[in-house]
Amino acid sequence: MNTPKVVVVMGVAGTGKTTIGPLLAARLGVPYAEGDDFHPPANIAKMSAGTPLTDDDRWPWLDAIGSWAHGRAGLGGVVSCSALKRSYRDRLRAEAPGVVFVHLAGDRALIEDRMSHRQGHFMPTALLDSQFGTLQPLQEDEAGVAVDVSGSPEEITARAAKALAELP
């Protein structure tokens, strides 16, 4: 029997983490946690003002997500988290060694278009360049898969579930 995975749905803002995460969790039959909910108020205020977060801003947020993921070890779960840098993913793995990543990846123009149509989100489109500038894609030694974000949420979720099922 396969032990349910704890999956971190990662990628730059606007790739659909908050849309795909719950769909993937439902498909896998595990709970979903919204990564933005783990941000302290100061982080949300900075991003709302168009100020990119520093690594020092991110450490407590990553630790909180890692703690949630650790608590789901052996039970499974899906959490969204940009996890743009290798060091951020290393931090998550230090807390929850068995996590796997689904990197939602796509064309910048498509992502910017999607961001421009979002309502009620604190991340402005102006920060997209800093997100792409920070992004370090998954490396070969990291457990995870890259999934293209073109198509419908259902198509993206199906690609993610299939890719996860094919992981060793």
Backbone as a chain_set.jsonl record, in Angstrom:
{"seq": "MNTPKVVVVMGVAGTGKTTIGPLLAARLGVPYAEGDDFHPPANIAKMSAGTPLTDDDRWPWLDAIGSWAHGRAGLGGVVSCSALKRSYRDRLRAEAPGVVFVHLAGDRALIEDRMSHRQGHFMPTALLDSQFGTLQPLQEDEAGVAVDVSGSPEEITARAAKALAELP", "coords": {"N": [[0.842, -1.194, 0.0], [0.544, 2.23, -0.822], [1.891, 4.938, 0.943], [0.205, 7.925, 1.666], [1.238, 10.916, 0.057], [2.763, 14.0, 1.153], [2.243, 16.908, -0.401], [3.698, 19.737, -1.83], [2.492, 22.374, -3.54], [3.965, 24.361, -5.761], [5.329, 27.442, -7.155], [5.56, 30.474, -9.12], [3.725, 33.496, -8.318], [0.377, 33.525, -9.444], [0.327, 31.188, -10.939], [-1.568, 29.378, -10.273], [-1.68, 28.035, -7.834], [-3.466, 28.19, -5.643], [-5.796, 27.44, -6.825], [-5.289, 24.939, -8.062], [-4.217, 23.451, -5.944], [-6.364, 22.757, -3.977], [-7.963, 21.22, -5.725], [-6.234, 19.155, -6.436], [-5.774, 18.045, -3.911], [-8.367, 17.108, -3.322], [-8.627, 15.211, -5.321], [-6.645, 13.419, -4.53], [-7.632, 12.698, -2.103], [-6.99, 13.911, 0.335], [-6.337, 16.411, 2.948], [-6.273, 19.986, 2.3], [-4.131, 22.803, 2.613], [-3.913, 26.275, 2.614], [-1.2, 28.054, 1.647], [-0.8, 30.843, 1.872], [-2.189, 31.477, 4.147], [-0.48, 30.98, 6.207], [1.22, 33.09, 6.395], [2.595, 35.716, 8.376], [0.923, 38.728, 9.543], [2.549, 40.998, 8.957], [4.007, 40.238, 6.694], [1.992, 40.046, 4.744], [1.161, 42.676, 4.661], [3.47, 43.904, 3.628], [3.663, 42.697, 1.043], [1.212, 43.503, -0.035], [1.696, 46.163, -0.296], [3.35, 46.143, -2.398], [5.956, 45.428, -1.972], [8.627, 43.257, -2.224], [9.155, 40.225, -0.37], [11.776, 39.52, 1.969], [14.355, 37.042, 2.56], [14.552, 36.75, 5.332], [11.995, 37.546, 6.077], [10.572, 35.411, 5.079], [11.382, 33.028, 6.419], [9.98, 32.373, 8.974], [7.43, 31.891, 7.935], [7.873, 29.763, 6.133], [8.727, 27.871, 7.999], [6.361, 27.484, 9.443], [4.7, 26.348, 7.491], [6.221, 24.067, 6.959], [5.999, 22.795, 9.432], [3.259, 22.178, 9.457], [3.232, 20.387, 7.282], [4.916, 18.399, 8.296], [3.313, 17.414, 10.357], [1.442, 16.097, 8.841], [2.712, 13.93, 7.819], [2.796, 10.671, 6.545], [0.079, 10.668, 6.5], [-0.75, 12.244, 4.457], [-1.347, 15.134, 2.417], [-1.94, 18.369, 0.966], [-0.347, 21.365, 0.292], [-0.126, 24.781, -0.545], [2.606, 26.74, -1.64], [4.915, 29.126, -2.547], [7.702, 28.505, -2.682], [10.079, 29.219, -4.079], [12.912, 29.27, -4.135], [15.722, 27.046, -3.937], [16.813, 26.92, -1.375], [14.576, 27.519, 0.179], [12.952, 25.318, -0.274], [14.633, 23.38, 0.768], [14.501, 24.143, 3.425], [11.824, 23.555, 3.999], [11.92, 20.77, 3.61], [13.663, 20.094, 5.658], [12.065, 20.28, 7.87], [9.967, 18.62, 7.151], [10.747, 15.874, 5.909], [9.75, 14.078, 3.911], [8.303, 15.449, 1.948], [6.971, 16.153, -1.311], [7.253, 17.958, -4.371], [5.132, 19.822, -6.513], [5.71, 21.595, -9.172], [4.208, 24.217, -10.533], [4.423, 25.388, -13.634], [4.926, 27.823, -16.192], [4.4, 29.916, -19.094], [5.414, 33.302, -18.96], [3.764, 35.393, -19.952], [1.197, 34.224, -20.055], [0.796, 33.716, -17.326], [0.916, 36.319, -16.251], [-1.344, 37.395, -17.488], [-3.371, 35.849, -16.299], [-3.015, 36.659, -13.633], [-3.79, 39.33, -13.814], [-6.502, 39.171, -13.966], [-7.361, 38.278, -11.533], [-9.18, 38.623, -8.482], [-9.299, 40.23, -5.32], [-6.857, 39.407, -4.25], [-3.749, 39.728, -2.532], [-1.3, 39.959, -3.82], [0.314, 41.934, -6.061], [0.479, 42.322, -9.658], [2.785, 43.633, -10.331], [4.827, 42.505, -8.84], [5.546, 40.228, -10.154], [7.852, 40.046, -11.797], [9.901, 39.999, -9.864], [9.313, 37.591, -8.694], [9.781, 35.708, -10.796], [12.467, 36.278, -11.118], [13.531, 35.301, -8.773], [12.922, 32.608, -8.834], [14.053, 29.311, -8.694], [14.126, 26.524, -10.458], [12.993, 23.121, -9.759], [15.51, 20.772, -8.912], [17.404, 17.917, -10.127], [17.884, 16.213, -7.945], [15.8, 16.656, -6.245], [12.716, 15.658, -4.887], [10.013, 15.609, -6.876], [7.849, 17.13, -9.395], [7.505, 18.896, -12.489], [4.833, 20.748, -13.786], [2.986, 21.763, -16.503], [1.133, 24.793, -16.82], [-0.764, 25.428, -18.708], [-4.055, 25.301, -20.121], [-7.165, 24.02, -18.695], [-8.112, 24.208, -15.164], [-8.83, 21.607, -14.359], [-7.519, 20.005, -16.262], [-4.845, 20.627, -15.697], [-4.679, 19.706, -13.056], [-5.131, 16.966, -13.484], [-2.81, 16.329, -14.963], [-0.908, 16.837, -12.982], [-1.587, 14.943, -10.976], [-1.174, 12.558, -12.373], [1.592, 12.764, -12.93], [2.608, 12.744, -10.31], [1.843, 10.175, -9.506], [3.561, 8.688, -10.998], [5.99, 9.055, -9.825], [8.864, 7.61, -8.198]], "CA": [[0.0, 0.0, 0.0], [1.294, 3.473, -0.877], [1.617, 5.94, 1.966], [-0.14, 9.195, 1.016], [2.302, 11.918, 0.028], [2.506, 15.401, 1.469], [2.615, 17.588, -1.629], [3.78, 21.194, -1.835], [2.228, 22.922, -4.864], [4.833, 25.536, -5.777], [5.455, 28.207, -8.387], [5.435, 31.921, -8.966], [2.359, 33.994, -8.16], [-0.443, 33.495, -10.638], [0.359, 29.908, -11.653], [-2.769, 28.609, -9.934], [-1.475, 27.204, -6.638], [-4.672, 28.214, -4.815], [-6.844, 26.74, -7.579], [-4.897, 23.546, -8.293], [-3.997, 22.788, -4.655], [-7.561, 22.076, -3.475], [-8.405, 20.209, -6.689], [-5.324, 18.02, -6.303], [-6.059, 17.427, -2.611], [-9.62, 16.355, -3.451], [-8.353, 14.044, -6.172], [-5.837, 12.485, -3.748], [-8.366, 12.343, -0.897], [-6.254, 14.41, 1.503], [-6.665, 17.809, 3.218], [-5.53, 21.074, 1.662], [-3.839, 24.002, 3.415], [-3.532, 27.433, 1.806], [0.077, 28.584, 2.135], [-0.893, 32.261, 2.238], [-2.739, 31.577, 5.505], [0.61, 30.829, 7.167], [1.991, 34.343, 6.446], [2.254, 36.676, 9.424], [0.332, 39.956, 8.999], [3.566, 41.911, 8.428], [4.329, 39.817, 5.33], [0.88, 40.4, 3.867], [1.209, 44.132, 4.504], [4.576, 44.216, 2.705], [3.306, 42.308, -0.329], [0.107, 44.354, -0.465], [2.288, 47.455, -0.645], [4.204, 45.955, -3.563], [7.335, 45.22, -1.527], [8.963, 41.832, -2.158], [9.625, 39.716, 0.917], [13.167, 39.101, 2.095], [14.468, 35.706, 3.136], [14.227, 36.839, 6.761], [10.529, 37.57, 6.171], [10.014, 34.118, 4.675], [11.729, 31.884, 7.271], [8.896, 31.932, 9.879], [6.349, 31.388, 7.092], [8.277, 28.432, 5.675], [8.737, 26.981, 9.165], [4.965, 27.162, 9.769], [4.246, 25.398, 6.469], [6.95, 22.821, 7.212], [5.411, 22.17, 10.613], [1.995, 21.58, 9.014], [3.571, 19.232, 6.447], [5.446, 17.37, 9.201], [2.162, 16.841, 11.048], [0.668, 15.299, 7.887], [3.56, 12.82, 7.353], [2.127, 9.384, 6.626], [-1.363, 10.873, 6.341], [-0.95, 12.946, 3.194], [-1.874, 16.491, 2.438], [-1.469, 19.266, -0.084], [-0.225, 22.749, 0.749], [0.442, 25.674, -1.545], [3.726, 27.549, -1.142], [5.695, 29.486, -3.727], [8.92, 27.68, -2.619], [10.796, 29.598, -5.293], [14.348, 28.995, -4.058], [16.151, 25.747, -3.402], [16.983, 27.045, 0.078], [13.244, 27.474, 0.791], [12.516, 23.92, -0.317], [15.472, 22.687, 1.749], [13.952, 24.472, 4.742], [10.606, 22.754, 4.146], [12.325, 19.365, 3.755], [14.281, 19.915, 6.979], [10.945, 20.105, 8.809], [9.111, 17.523, 6.67], [11.64, 15.257, 4.919], [9.112, 13.318, 2.844], [7.465, 16.228, 1.032], [7.263, 16.185, -2.738], [6.855, 19.243, -4.937], [4.534, 19.964, -7.832], [6.052, 22.939, -9.633], [3.333, 24.722, -11.587], [5.316, 26.192, -14.463], [4.297, 28.27, -17.426], [4.824, 31.106, -19.821], [5.209, 34.521, -18.178], [2.62, 36.155, -20.476], [-0.017, 33.545, -19.599], [0.669, 33.921, -15.881], [0.574, 37.73, -16.027], [-2.741, 37.566, -17.895], [-4.212, 35.276, -15.239], [-2.934, 37.522, -12.444], [-4.51, 40.586, -14.045], [-7.94, 38.909, -13.834], [-7.69, 37.828, -10.167], [-9.773, 39.636, -7.614], [-9.197, 39.994, -3.888], [-5.575, 38.813, -3.843], [-2.842, 40.79, -2.108], [-0.069, 39.985, -4.613], [0.122, 42.688, -7.299], [1.185, 41.871, -10.854], [4.099, 44.292, -10.354], [5.838, 41.663, -8.188], [5.793, 39.021, -10.948], [9.262, 40.013, -12.21], [10.738, 39.568, -8.74], [9.041, 36.16, -8.516], [10.539, 34.98, -11.821], [13.89, 36.487, -10.844], [13.89, 34.487, -7.611], [12.625, 31.198, -9.094], [15.049, 28.278, -8.995], [13.33, 25.32, -10.704], [13.391, 21.884, -9.088], [16.729, 20.13, -9.412], [17.242, 16.47, -10.287], [17.922, 15.501, -6.669], [14.636, 17.038, -5.444], [11.518, 14.866, -5.166], [8.952, 16.456, -7.387], [7.55, 17.155, -10.816], [7.073, 20.169, -13.064], [3.575, 20.564, -14.499], [2.631, 22.929, -17.311], [-0.116, 25.402, -16.352], [-1.718, 25.749, -19.766], [-5.274, 24.496, -20.072], [-8.129, 24.238, -17.608], [-7.68, 23.691, -13.868], [-9.013, 20.161, -14.325], [-6.439, 19.412, -17.059], [-3.598, 20.806, -14.941], [-4.763, 18.783, -11.914], [-4.958, 15.601, -14.001], [-1.384, 16.183, -15.275], [-0.169, 16.776, -11.714], [-1.862, 13.657, -10.32], [-0.497, 11.516, -13.17], [3.043, 12.892, -12.704], [2.888, 12.286, -8.93], [1.68, 8.725, -9.47], [4.71, 8.086, -11.685], [7.206, 9.223, -9.018], [9.242, 6.358, -7.514]], "C": [[0.876, 1.244, 0.0], [0.895, 4.392, 0.273], [1.274, 7.243, 1.256], [1.009, 10.205, 1.14], [1.812, 13.236, 0.616], [3.098, 16.179, 0.301], [2.619, 19.094, -1.407], [3.574, 21.639, -3.276], [2.929, 24.276, -4.914], [4.801, 26.225, -7.137], [5.298, 29.681, -8.106], [3.964, 32.281, -8.773], [1.634, 33.901, -9.493], [-0.426, 32.185, -11.406], [-0.839, 29.033, -11.314], [-2.634, 27.732, -8.708], [-2.758, 27.082, -5.822], [-5.846, 27.549, -5.516], [-6.521, 25.25, -7.674], [-4.736, 22.795, -6.971], [-5.225, 22.069, -4.124], [-8.077, 20.986, -4.423], [-7.538, 18.949, -6.581], [-5.574, 17.281, -4.985], [-7.324, 16.581, -2.682], [-9.387, 15.083, -4.263], [-7.562, 12.981, -5.413], [-6.527, 12.044, -2.458], [-7.666, 12.756, 0.39], [-6.632, 15.874, 1.747], [-5.748, 18.783, 2.482], [-5.314, 22.199, 2.664], [-3.351, 25.098, 2.472], [-2.287, 28.08, 2.409], [0.014, 30.038, 2.562], [-1.409, 32.444, 3.658], [-1.659, 31.459, 6.58], [1.463, 32.104, 7.278], [1.607, 35.16, 7.67], [1.702, 37.966, 8.792], [1.36, 40.921, 8.39], [3.952, 41.54, 6.99], [3.239, 40.231, 4.352], [0.866, 41.906, 3.623], [2.306, 44.538, 3.525], [4.185, 43.901, 1.264], [2.175, 43.17, -0.877], [0.596, 45.721, -0.9], [3.22, 47.353, -1.848], [5.666, 45.745, -3.234], [7.629, 43.728, -1.465], [9.448, 41.443, -0.765], [11.107, 39.377, 0.843], [13.189, 37.665, 2.621], [14.119, 35.728, 4.618], [12.716, 36.898, 6.995], [9.95, 36.175, 5.956], [10.284, 32.986, 5.661], [10.594, 31.47, 8.217], [7.709, 31.338, 9.106], [6.666, 29.974, 6.619], [8.286, 27.43, 6.824], [7.311, 26.552, 9.546], [4.396, 26.159, 8.764], [4.922, 24.05, 6.685], [6.392, 22.072, 8.405], [4.081, 21.501, 10.263], [2.282, 20.306, 8.228], [4.102, 18.083, 7.3], [4.299, 16.65, 9.919], [1.298, 15.958, 10.158], [1.46, 14.099, 7.365], [2.842, 11.498, 7.581], [0.628, 9.458, 6.422], [-1.706, 11.492, 4.999], [-1.555, 14.308, 3.389], [-1.311, 17.256, 1.261], [-1.454, 20.669, 0.504], [0.374, 23.572, -0.38], [1.53, 26.522, -0.888], [4.586, 27.877, -2.344], [7.001, 28.696, -3.809], [9.854, 27.948, -3.792], [12.281, 29.234, -5.286], [14.61, 27.598, -3.512], [16.264, 25.825, -1.878], [15.632, 27.014, 0.803], [12.732, 26.031, 0.823], [13.336, 23.075, 0.649], [14.933, 22.927, 3.157], [12.679, 23.663, 5.008], [10.951, 21.286, 4.373], [12.985, 19.1, 5.102], [13.204, 19.643, 8.025], [10.105, 18.875, 8.451], [9.853, 16.796, 5.544], [10.953, 14.542, 3.75], [8.303, 14.119, 1.844], [7.933, 16.068, -0.41], [6.671, 17.476, -3.298], [6.188, 19.061, -6.29], [4.784, 21.411, -8.225], [5.127, 23.298, -10.788], [4.134, 25.732, -12.394], [4.611, 26.615, -15.738], [4.9, 29.537, -17.97], [4.463, 32.361, -19.032], [3.975, 35.297, -18.648], [1.295, 35.543, -20.028], [-0.254, 33.819, -18.116], [0.287, 35.368, -15.567], [-0.882, 37.995, -16.396], [-3.678, 37.028, -16.815], [-4.201, 36.154, -13.995], [-3.768, 38.779, -12.612], [-6.024, 40.408, -13.907], [-8.345, 38.42, -12.441], [-8.307, 38.974, -9.384], [-9.557, 39.232, -6.166], [-7.911, 39.328, -3.444], [-4.585, 39.926, -3.572], [-1.597, 40.926, -2.974], [-0.293, 40.749, -5.915], [0.956, 42.118, -8.449], [2.597, 42.454, -10.918], [5.191, 43.428, -9.726], [6.182, 40.409, -8.998], [7.254, 38.928, -11.394], [10.164, 39.537, -11.087], [10.528, 38.076, -8.473], [9.84, 35.33, -9.521], [12.035, 35.123, -11.601], [14.395, 35.61, -9.706], [13.796, 32.987, -7.906], [13.869, 30.38, -9.446], [14.253, 26.99, -9.195], [13.859, 24.12, -9.918], [14.642, 21.312, -9.745], [16.532, 18.623, -9.393], [17.198, 15.709, -8.97], [16.75, 15.858, -5.754], [13.426, 16.197, -5.875], [10.413, 15.799, -5.639], [8.836, 16.39, -8.893], [7.213, 18.58, -11.23], [5.839, 19.892, -13.915], [3.239, 21.873, -15.212], [1.258, 23.459, -16.9], [-1.052, 25.844, -17.475], [-2.918, 24.811, -19.649], [-6.134, 24.824, -18.868], [-7.557, 23.736, -16.285], [-7.791, 22.162, -13.776], [-7.909, 19.447, -15.1], [-5.11, 19.491, -16.315], [-3.556, 19.819, -13.768], [-4.536, 17.345, -12.364], [-3.485, 15.352, -14.334], [-0.57, 16.04, -13.996], [-0.358, 15.429, -11.038], [-1.148, 12.529, -11.053], [1.015, 11.557, -12.918], [3.419, 12.421, -11.304], [2.811, 10.767, -8.842], [2.88, 8.012, -10.097], [6.024, 8.271, -10.92], [7.555, 7.886, -8.354], [8.816, 6.36, -6.055]], "O": [[1.854, 1.308, 0.746], [-0.29, 4.596, 0.539], [1.982, 7.635, 0.329], [1.653, 10.321, 2.183], [0.622, 13.548, 0.586], [4.301, 16.119, 0.045], [1.668, 19.657, -0.865], [4.387, 21.321, -4.145], [2.55, 25.214, -4.212], [4.318, 25.675, -8.126], [4.947, 30.087, -6.998], [3.075, 31.471, -9.033], [2.214, 34.168, -10.545], [-1.098, 32.071, -12.431], [-1.095, 28.045, -12.002], [-3.393, 26.775, -8.55], [-3.1, 25.993, -5.361], [-6.8, 27.135, -4.857], [-7.372, 24.404, -7.4], [-5.087, 21.618, -6.888], [-5.149, 20.874, -3.841], [-8.57, 19.951, -3.973], [-8.043, 17.827, -6.629], [-5.585, 16.051, -4.946], [-7.357, 15.465, -2.163], [-9.895, 14.015, -3.922], [-7.771, 11.786, -5.618], [-6.061, 11.119, -1.792], [-7.732, 12.057, 1.401], [-7.187, 16.52, 0.858], [-4.624, 18.456, 2.101], [-6.197, 22.512, 3.462], [-2.479, 24.866, 1.635], [-2.314, 28.585, 3.531], [0.694, 30.436, 3.508], [-1.107, 33.447, 4.305], [-1.899, 31.802, 7.738], [2.328, 32.194, 8.149], [0.422, 35.288, 7.978], [1.988, 38.255, 7.63], [1.059, 41.591, 7.402], [4.195, 42.42, 6.164], [3.531, 40.712, 3.257], [0.591, 42.358, 2.511], [2.098, 45.415, 2.686], [4.353, 44.732, 0.372], [2.181, 43.528, -2.055], [-0.006, 46.362, -1.762], [3.81, 48.347, -2.27], [6.527, 45.867, -4.106], [6.958, 42.999, -0.735], [10.076, 42.242, -0.071], [11.621, 38.997, -0.209], [12.169, 37.141, 3.069], [13.457, 34.813, 5.109], [12.215, 36.368, 7.986], [8.954, 35.806, 6.579], [9.483, 32.054, 5.737], [10.268, 30.283, 8.257], [7.067, 30.398, 9.573], [5.817, 29.087, 6.698], [7.899, 26.275, 6.648], [7.083, 25.403, 9.924], [3.69, 25.226, 9.148], [4.273, 23.007, 6.604], [6.321, 20.843, 8.39], [3.805, 20.39, 10.715], [1.662, 19.27, 8.466], [3.774, 16.922, 7.053], [4.318, 15.428, 10.066], [0.507, 15.158, 10.659], [0.944, 13.329, 6.554], [2.34, 11.234, 8.673], [-0.025, 8.439, 6.198], [-2.8, 11.296, 4.468], [-2.193, 14.59, 4.403], [-0.331, 16.844, 0.64], [-2.418, 21.105, 1.132], [1.274, 23.114, -1.085], [1.397, 26.96, 0.255], [4.953, 26.974, -3.095], [7.378, 28.256, -4.895], [10.357, 27.017, -4.42], [12.842, 28.921, -6.336], [13.828, 27.052, -2.734], [15.857, 24.9, -1.175], [15.557, 26.529, 1.932], [12.155, 25.585, 1.815], [12.807, 22.159, 1.28], [14.914, 22.014, 3.983], [12.482, 23.15, 6.11], [10.351, 20.63, 5.224], [12.878, 17.995, 5.634], [13.415, 18.865, 8.955], [9.598, 18.18, 9.331], [9.617, 17.066, 4.366], [11.554, 14.422, 2.683], [7.67, 13.532, 0.967], [9.117, 15.877, -0.687], [5.705, 18.015, -2.756], [6.622, 18.25, -7.108], [4.165, 22.333, -7.694], [5.247, 22.752, -11.885], [4.482, 26.802, -11.895], [3.805, 25.871, -16.297], [5.792, 30.14, -17.373], [3.357, 32.478, -18.504], [3.219, 35.806, -17.821], [0.371, 36.269, -19.66], [-1.376, 34.117, -17.704], [-0.567, 35.615, -14.716], [-1.577, 38.734, -15.699], [-4.663, 37.676, -16.461], [-5.24, 36.372, -13.373], [-4.389, 39.244, -11.656], [-6.749, 41.391, -13.748], [-9.524, 38.175, -12.187], [-7.988, 40.143, -9.605], [-9.621, 38.052, -5.82], [-7.868, 38.739, -2.364], [-4.564, 40.938, -4.271], [-0.896, 41.932, -2.868], [-1.014, 40.269, -6.79], [2.004, 41.511, -8.23], [3.499, 41.843, -11.492], [6.367, 43.601, -10.046], [7.02, 39.613, -8.574], [7.834, 37.843, -11.372], [11.09, 38.761, -11.319], [11.46, 37.379, -8.071], [10.498, 34.361, -9.144], [12.793, 34.19, -11.869], [15.564, 35.224, -9.688], [14.509, 32.188, -7.297], [14.621, 30.712, -10.362], [13.756, 26.416, -8.226], [15.007, 24.102, -9.474], [14.806, 21.362, -10.964], [15.625, 18.109, -8.74], [16.547, 14.668, -8.88], [16.708, 15.412, -4.608], [13.15, 16.046, -7.065], [9.944, 16.663, -4.898], [9.598, 15.704, -9.574], [6.704, 19.369, -10.435], [5.802, 18.923, -14.673], [3.214, 22.943, -14.603], [0.333, 22.684, -16.659], [-2.026, 26.554, -17.226], [-2.811, 23.69, -19.15], [-5.871, 25.77, -18.126], [-6.625, 22.932, -16.277], [-6.934, 21.51, -13.179], [-7.414, 18.409, -14.662], [-4.34, 18.531, -16.306], [-2.534, 19.18, -13.519], [-3.828, 16.589, -11.698], [-2.959, 14.282, -14.026], [0.349, 15.224, -13.927], [0.612, 14.831, -10.573], [-0.579, 11.64, -10.419], [1.644, 10.517, -12.718], [4.446, 11.765, -11.13], [3.633, 10.143, -8.17], [3.174, 6.865, -9.759], [7.052, 7.717, -11.308], [6.664, 7.119, -7.991], [9.056, 5.388, -5.34]]}, "num_chains": 1, "name": "protein.A"}
